Each structure stands twice: as C-alpha cells, then as structure tokens.
mmCIF file of C-alpha atoms in Angstrom:
data_model
loop_
_atom_site.group_PDB
_atom_site.id
_atom_site.type_symbol
_atom_site.label_atom_id
_atom_site.label_comp_id
_atom_site.label_asym_id
_atom_site.label_seq_id
_atom_site.Cartn_x
_atom_site.Cartn_y
_atom_site.Cartn_z
ATOM 1 C CA MET Z 282 154.702 -88.720 3.118
ATOM 2 C CA PRO Z 283 154.465 -92.466 3.737
ATOM 3 C CA LYS Z 284 156.493 -93.375 6.762
ATOM 4 C CA ASN Z 285 156.488 -97.066 6.023
ATOM 5 C CA LEU Z 286 158.355 -97.925 2.700
ATOM 6 C CA THR Z 287 158.118 -101.674 3.526
ATOM 7 C CA PRO Z 288 155.426 -102.587 0.996
ATOM 8 C CA ILE Z 289 157.432 -100.855 -1.810
ATOM 9 C CA LEU Z 290 160.595 -102.564 -0.621
ATOM 10 C CA GLU Z 291 158.786 -106.004 -0.683
ATOM 11 C CA ALA Z 292 157.368 -105.345 -4.008
ATOM 12 C CA ILE Z 293 160.596 -104.285 -5.849
ATOM 13 C CA GLU Z 294 163.313 -106.251 -4.088
ATOM 14 C CA PRO Z 295 162.518 -109.560 -6.022
ATOM 15 C CA VAL Z 296 162.847 -107.581 -9.257
ATOM 16 C CA ILE Z 297 166.154 -106.199 -8.398
ATOM 17 C CA ILE Z 298 167.414 -109.568 -6.977
ATOM 18 C CA GLY Z 299 166.200 -111.300 -10.177
ATOM 19 C CA HIS Z 300 168.744 -109.217 -12.068
ATOM 20 C CA ASP Z 301 171.524 -110.289 -9.791
ATOM 21 C CA CYS Z 302 171.532 -106.843 -8.218
ATOM 22 C CA GLU Z 303 171.298 -105.689 -4.669
ATOM 23 C CA LEU Z 304 168.842 -103.099 -3.277
ATOM 24 C CA VAL Z 305 171.164 -100.848 -1.184
ATOM 25 C CA ASP Z 306 168.810 -98.053 -0.063
ATOM 26 C CA LEU Z 307 165.392 -96.548 -0.644
ATOM 27 C CA GLU Z 308 164.129 -93.003 0.206
ATOM 28 C CA TYR Z 309 161.117 -90.983 -0.445
ATOM 29 C CA VAL Z 310 161.690 -87.369 -0.146
ATOM 30 C CA LYS Z 311 160.087 -84.076 -0.988
ATOM 31 C CA GLU Z 312 162.370 -81.307 -2.510
ATOM 32 C CA LYS Z 313 160.681 -77.983 -3.099
ATOM 33 C CA SER Z 314 157.268 -79.071 -4.362
ATOM 34 C CA GLN Z 315 158.296 -82.408 -5.987
ATOM 35 C CA TYR Z 316 158.281 -85.862 -4.452
ATOM 36 C CA TYR Z 317 161.173 -88.216 -5.349
ATOM 37 C CA LEU Z 318 161.370 -92.032 -4.876
ATOM 38 C CA ARG Z 319 165.085 -92.851 -4.958
ATOM 39 C CA ILE Z 320 166.307 -96.375 -5.187
ATOM 40 C CA TYR Z 321 169.981 -97.203 -5.013
ATOM 41 C CA VAL Z 322 170.999 -100.442 -6.480
ATOM 42 C CA ASP Z 323 174.446 -102.151 -6.898
ATOM 43 C CA LYS Z 324 175.914 -105.234 -8.520
ATOM 44 C CA GLN Z 325 178.907 -107.152 -7.354
ATOM 45 C CA PRO Z 326 181.798 -107.483 -8.087
ATOM 46 C CA ASN Z 327 182.289 -104.542 -10.330
ATOM 47 C CA GLY Z 328 179.224 -102.266 -9.800
ATOM 48 C CA ILE Z 329 176.172 -101.642 -11.822
ATOM 49 C CA ASP Z 330 176.214 -100.329 -15.426
ATOM 50 C CA ILE Z 331 173.851 -97.800 -16.964
ATOM 51 C CA GLU Z 332 172.022 -100.423 -19.116
ATOM 52 C CA THR Z 333 171.187 -102.530 -16.087
ATOM 53 C CA ILE Z 334 169.910 -99.326 -14.351
ATOM 54 C CA ALA Z 335 167.769 -98.441 -17.298
ATOM 55 C CA GLU Z 336 166.220 -101.864 -17.481
ATOM 56 C CA LEU Z 337 165.582 -101.977 -13.752
ATOM 57 C CA SER Z 338 164.035 -98.552 -13.704
ATOM 58 C CA GLU Z 339 161.501 -99.661 -16.193
ATOM 59 C CA LEU Z 340 160.689 -102.782 -14.445
ATOM 60 C CA VAL Z 341 160.568 -101.266 -11.045
ATOM 61 C CA GLY Z 342 158.274 -98.476 -12.492
ATOM 62 C CA GLU Z 343 155.912 -101.036 -13.869
ATOM 63 C CA LYS Z 344 155.829 -102.918 -10.571
ATOM 64 C CA LEU Z 345 155.067 -99.771 -8.689
ATOM 65 C CA ASP Z 346 152.330 -98.669 -11.167
ATOM 66 C CA SER Z 347 150.703 -102.063 -10.696
ATOM 67 C CA MET Z 348 150.499 -101.787 -6.788
ATOM 68 C CA GLN Z 349 147.009 -101.599 -5.352
ATOM 69 C CA PRO Z 350 146.286 -99.525 -3.321
ATOM 70 C CA ASP Z 351 148.938 -97.137 -4.595
ATOM 71 C CA PRO Z 352 151.524 -96.769 -1.829
ATOM 72 C CA LEU Z 353 152.533 -93.367 -3.135
ATOM 73 C CA PRO Z 354 149.356 -91.470 -4.009
ATOM 74 C CA ASP Z 355 151.112 -88.160 -4.782
ATOM 75 C CA PRO Z 356 152.890 -87.744 -7.974
ATOM 76 C CA TYR Z 357 156.653 -88.539 -7.706
ATOM 77 C CA ILE Z 358 159.738 -88.932 -9.924
ATOM 78 C CA LEU Z 359 161.423 -92.379 -9.710
ATOM 79 C CA GLU Z 360 165.196 -92.287 -9.645
ATOM 80 C CA LEU Z 361 167.137 -95.549 -9.813
ATOM 81 C CA SER Z 362 170.921 -95.144 -9.563
ATOM 82 C CA SER Z 363 174.172 -96.527 -8.122
ATOM 83 C CA PRO Z 364 174.943 -95.667 -4.620
ATOM 84 C CA GLY Z 365 178.474 -94.641 -5.843
ATOM 85 C CA LEU Z 366 181.767 -95.159 -4.112
ATOM 86 C CA GLU Z 367 180.558 -93.639 -0.850
ATOM 87 C CA ARG Z 368 177.671 -95.964 -0.513
ATOM 88 C CA PRO Z 369 175.768 -96.208 2.829
ATOM 89 C CA ILE Z 370 176.535 -98.842 5.371
ATOM 90 C CA LYS Z 371 173.111 -100.086 6.660
ATOM 91 C CA LYS Z 372 172.775 -103.809 6.593
ATOM 92 C CA GLU Z 373 174.838 -106.293 8.493
ATOM 93 C CA GLN Z 374 176.175 -107.550 5.155
ATOM 94 C CA ASP Z 375 177.340 -103.968 4.417
ATOM 95 C CA TRP Z 376 179.246 -103.788 7.678
ATOM 96 C CA GLU Z 377 180.917 -107.150 6.902
ATOM 97 C CA LYS Z 378 181.938 -105.750 3.516
ATOM 98 C CA ALA Z 379 183.306 -102.611 5.216
ATOM 99 C CA LYS Z 380 185.871 -104.563 7.321
ATOM 100 C CA GLY Z 381 189.248 -103.267 6.516
ATOM 101 C CA GLN Z 382 187.934 -100.463 4.582
ATOM 102 C CA TYR Z 383 187.962 -96.683 5.017
ATOM 103 C CA ILE Z 384 184.599 -95.422 6.311
ATOM 104 C CA HIS Z 385 182.764 -92.250 7.577
ATOM 105 C CA VAL Z 386 180.715 -92.499 10.783
ATOM 106 C CA GLY Z 387 178.304 -89.991 12.062
ATOM 107 C CA LEU Z 388 177.146 -90.143 15.694
ATOM 108 C CA TYR Z 389 174.075 -89.119 17.523
ATOM 109 C CA GLN Z 390 176.105 -87.623 20.339
ATOM 110 C CA LYS Z 391 179.711 -86.609 20.813
ATOM 111 C CA LEU Z 392 182.433 -89.105 21.504
ATOM 112 C CA GLU Z 393 185.695 -87.706 22.726
ATOM 113 C CA GLY Z 394 184.487 -84.295 21.647
ATOM 114 C CA GLU Z 395 183.529 -85.287 18.043
ATOM 115 C CA LYS Z 396 180.400 -86.413 16.199
ATOM 116 C CA VAL Z 397 182.069 -87.585 13.043
ATOM 117 C CA PHE Z 398 184.976 -89.897 12.478
ATOM 118 C CA GLU Z 399 186.613 -91.388 9.381
ATOM 119 C CA GLY Z 400 189.032 -94.269 9.542
ATOM 120 C CA HIS Z 401 189.568 -97.953 8.816
ATOM 121 C CA LEU Z 402 187.124 -100.340 10.188
ATOM 122 C CA LEU Z 403 189.226 -102.863 12.150
ATOM 123 C CA ASP Z 404 186.551 -105.034 13.602
ATOM 124 C CA LEU Z 405 182.909 -105.171 14.658
ATOM 125 C CA ASP Z 406 180.386 -107.106 16.660
ATOM 126 C CA ASP Z 407 176.752 -106.650 17.694
ATOM 127 C CA GLN Z 408 177.580 -104.000 20.261
ATOM 128 C CA GLU Z 409 180.327 -101.897 18.861
ATOM 129 C CA ILE Z 410 182.792 -101.099 16.017
ATOM 130 C CA LYS Z 411 186.630 -100.583 16.266
ATOM 131 C CA LEU Z 412 187.838 -97.863 14.113
ATOM 132 C CA GLU Z 413 191.552 -96.795 13.435
ATOM 133 C CA ILE Z 414 191.517 -92.966 12.967
ATOM 134 C CA LYS Z 415 194.367 -90.643 12.263
ATOM 135 C CA ILE Z 416 194.868 -87.521 14.302
ATOM 136 C CA LYS Z 417 197.546 -85.461 12.567
ATOM 137 C CA THR Z 418 200.449 -87.933 12.272
ATOM 138 C CA ARG Z 419 199.538 -90.536 14.737
ATOM 139 C CA ARG Z 420 197.006 -93.402 14.473
ATOM 140 C CA LYS Z 421 194.549 -94.180 17.253
ATOM 141 C CA GLN Z 422 192.100 -97.056 17.775
ATOM 142 C CA LEU Z 423 188.512 -95.890 18.721
ATOM 143 C CA THR Z 424 185.736 -98.077 19.861
ATOM 144 C CA ILE Z 425 182.286 -96.804 19.067
ATOM 145 C CA PRO Z 426 179.026 -98.330 20.505
ATOM 146 C CA ARG Z 427 176.825 -99.276 17.477
ATOM 147 C CA LYS Z 428 173.742 -97.622 19.135
ATOM 148 C CA GLN Z 429 175.567 -94.339 18.829
ATOM 149 C CA ILE Z 430 175.936 -94.569 15.112
ATOM 150 C CA ALA Z 431 173.564 -92.262 13.286
ATOM 151 C CA SER Z 432 174.862 -92.977 9.790
ATOM 152 C CA ALA Z 433 177.797 -94.772 8.146
ATOM 153 C CA ARG Z 434 179.131 -94.899 4.699
ATOM 154 C CA PHE Z 435 182.185 -95.916 2.688
ATOM 155 C CA ALA Z 436 184.598 -92.925 2.186
ATOM 156 C CA ILE Z 437 187.487 -92.037 0.082
ATOM 157 C CA GLU Z 438 190.703 -91.634 1.930
ATOM 158 C CA PHE Z 439 192.842 -88.527 0.913
#
C-alpha cells in the first residue's frame, strides 16, 4: 500500500476544485482482498449532489488512469462520496468552520480519565482547543492540547 498519497492528491485536487468542490479526505485501504481508494468531496454551502459526484468520479478516474507511473499498481475500486454530516475535521479551514459547532474528538491518551469527548467547540488556536462538554446535567469547559488530538469530526448532538 502506498504510504504517500501526495501525488494522487496533487493530480486530482485541481479537477475537484475546478468544479467548485472541496477535497475533504482521501484514503487507500485494503478490506478483505480488495483495495479501495476513497475520496470524500463536498460543496458549499448546501453539500454535494449525486450528479456532481458521478461527474467527478468519471473525471477523477480518467485522471488517475493517465498517471505515469501508476501510483496504485494493484487493482482497486474508486469510491467518491460526500463526507456526510459527521465529516472529519483535518485542515485548519475545517477547524474554523467547526467553531461553535458540536464535534467529536478522539485523543491519543486520556485526559481527565477519558479519550473521547463530544461538545461545542468554543475556541481554538495553534496550541489548543476549548470544548464545552456536558457531564450529566452540568456543562464544563475543557482545554485540549491540539497535539493530543488523534481525530476530530463534526457530530450530531442528541
């Protein structure tokens, strides 16, 4: 499995941006005996529609097929889709959009006895985020160092 997806990213991002869309995430995984290249795209302000996904899938497929040398020599299935409501928070731009929103944060190591938190993102800077979490009926502010965050995504509050 290629560890570096940068050449693929650099080849397909202009195609996606050219359709006023955003490349949210890219992953290359093996499930059972099959490889998958999953590309998550979105469009602001109302999300991406199925017609745009179908069109981009064809264009991205053509772009990948034309790359020399082939960055993915093993046969794979190309999947292009929306990241959904619980899209990942990866880039700085994603973090800015997440301000005031309800998010899910997974940590590398426990903080106050927990590795997973959900709450409203109150603020952030280069070093840390401030999250308002709910513990039973009371609300608490929690400061989490950004270097401790393993993953983050938008979440649905229940």
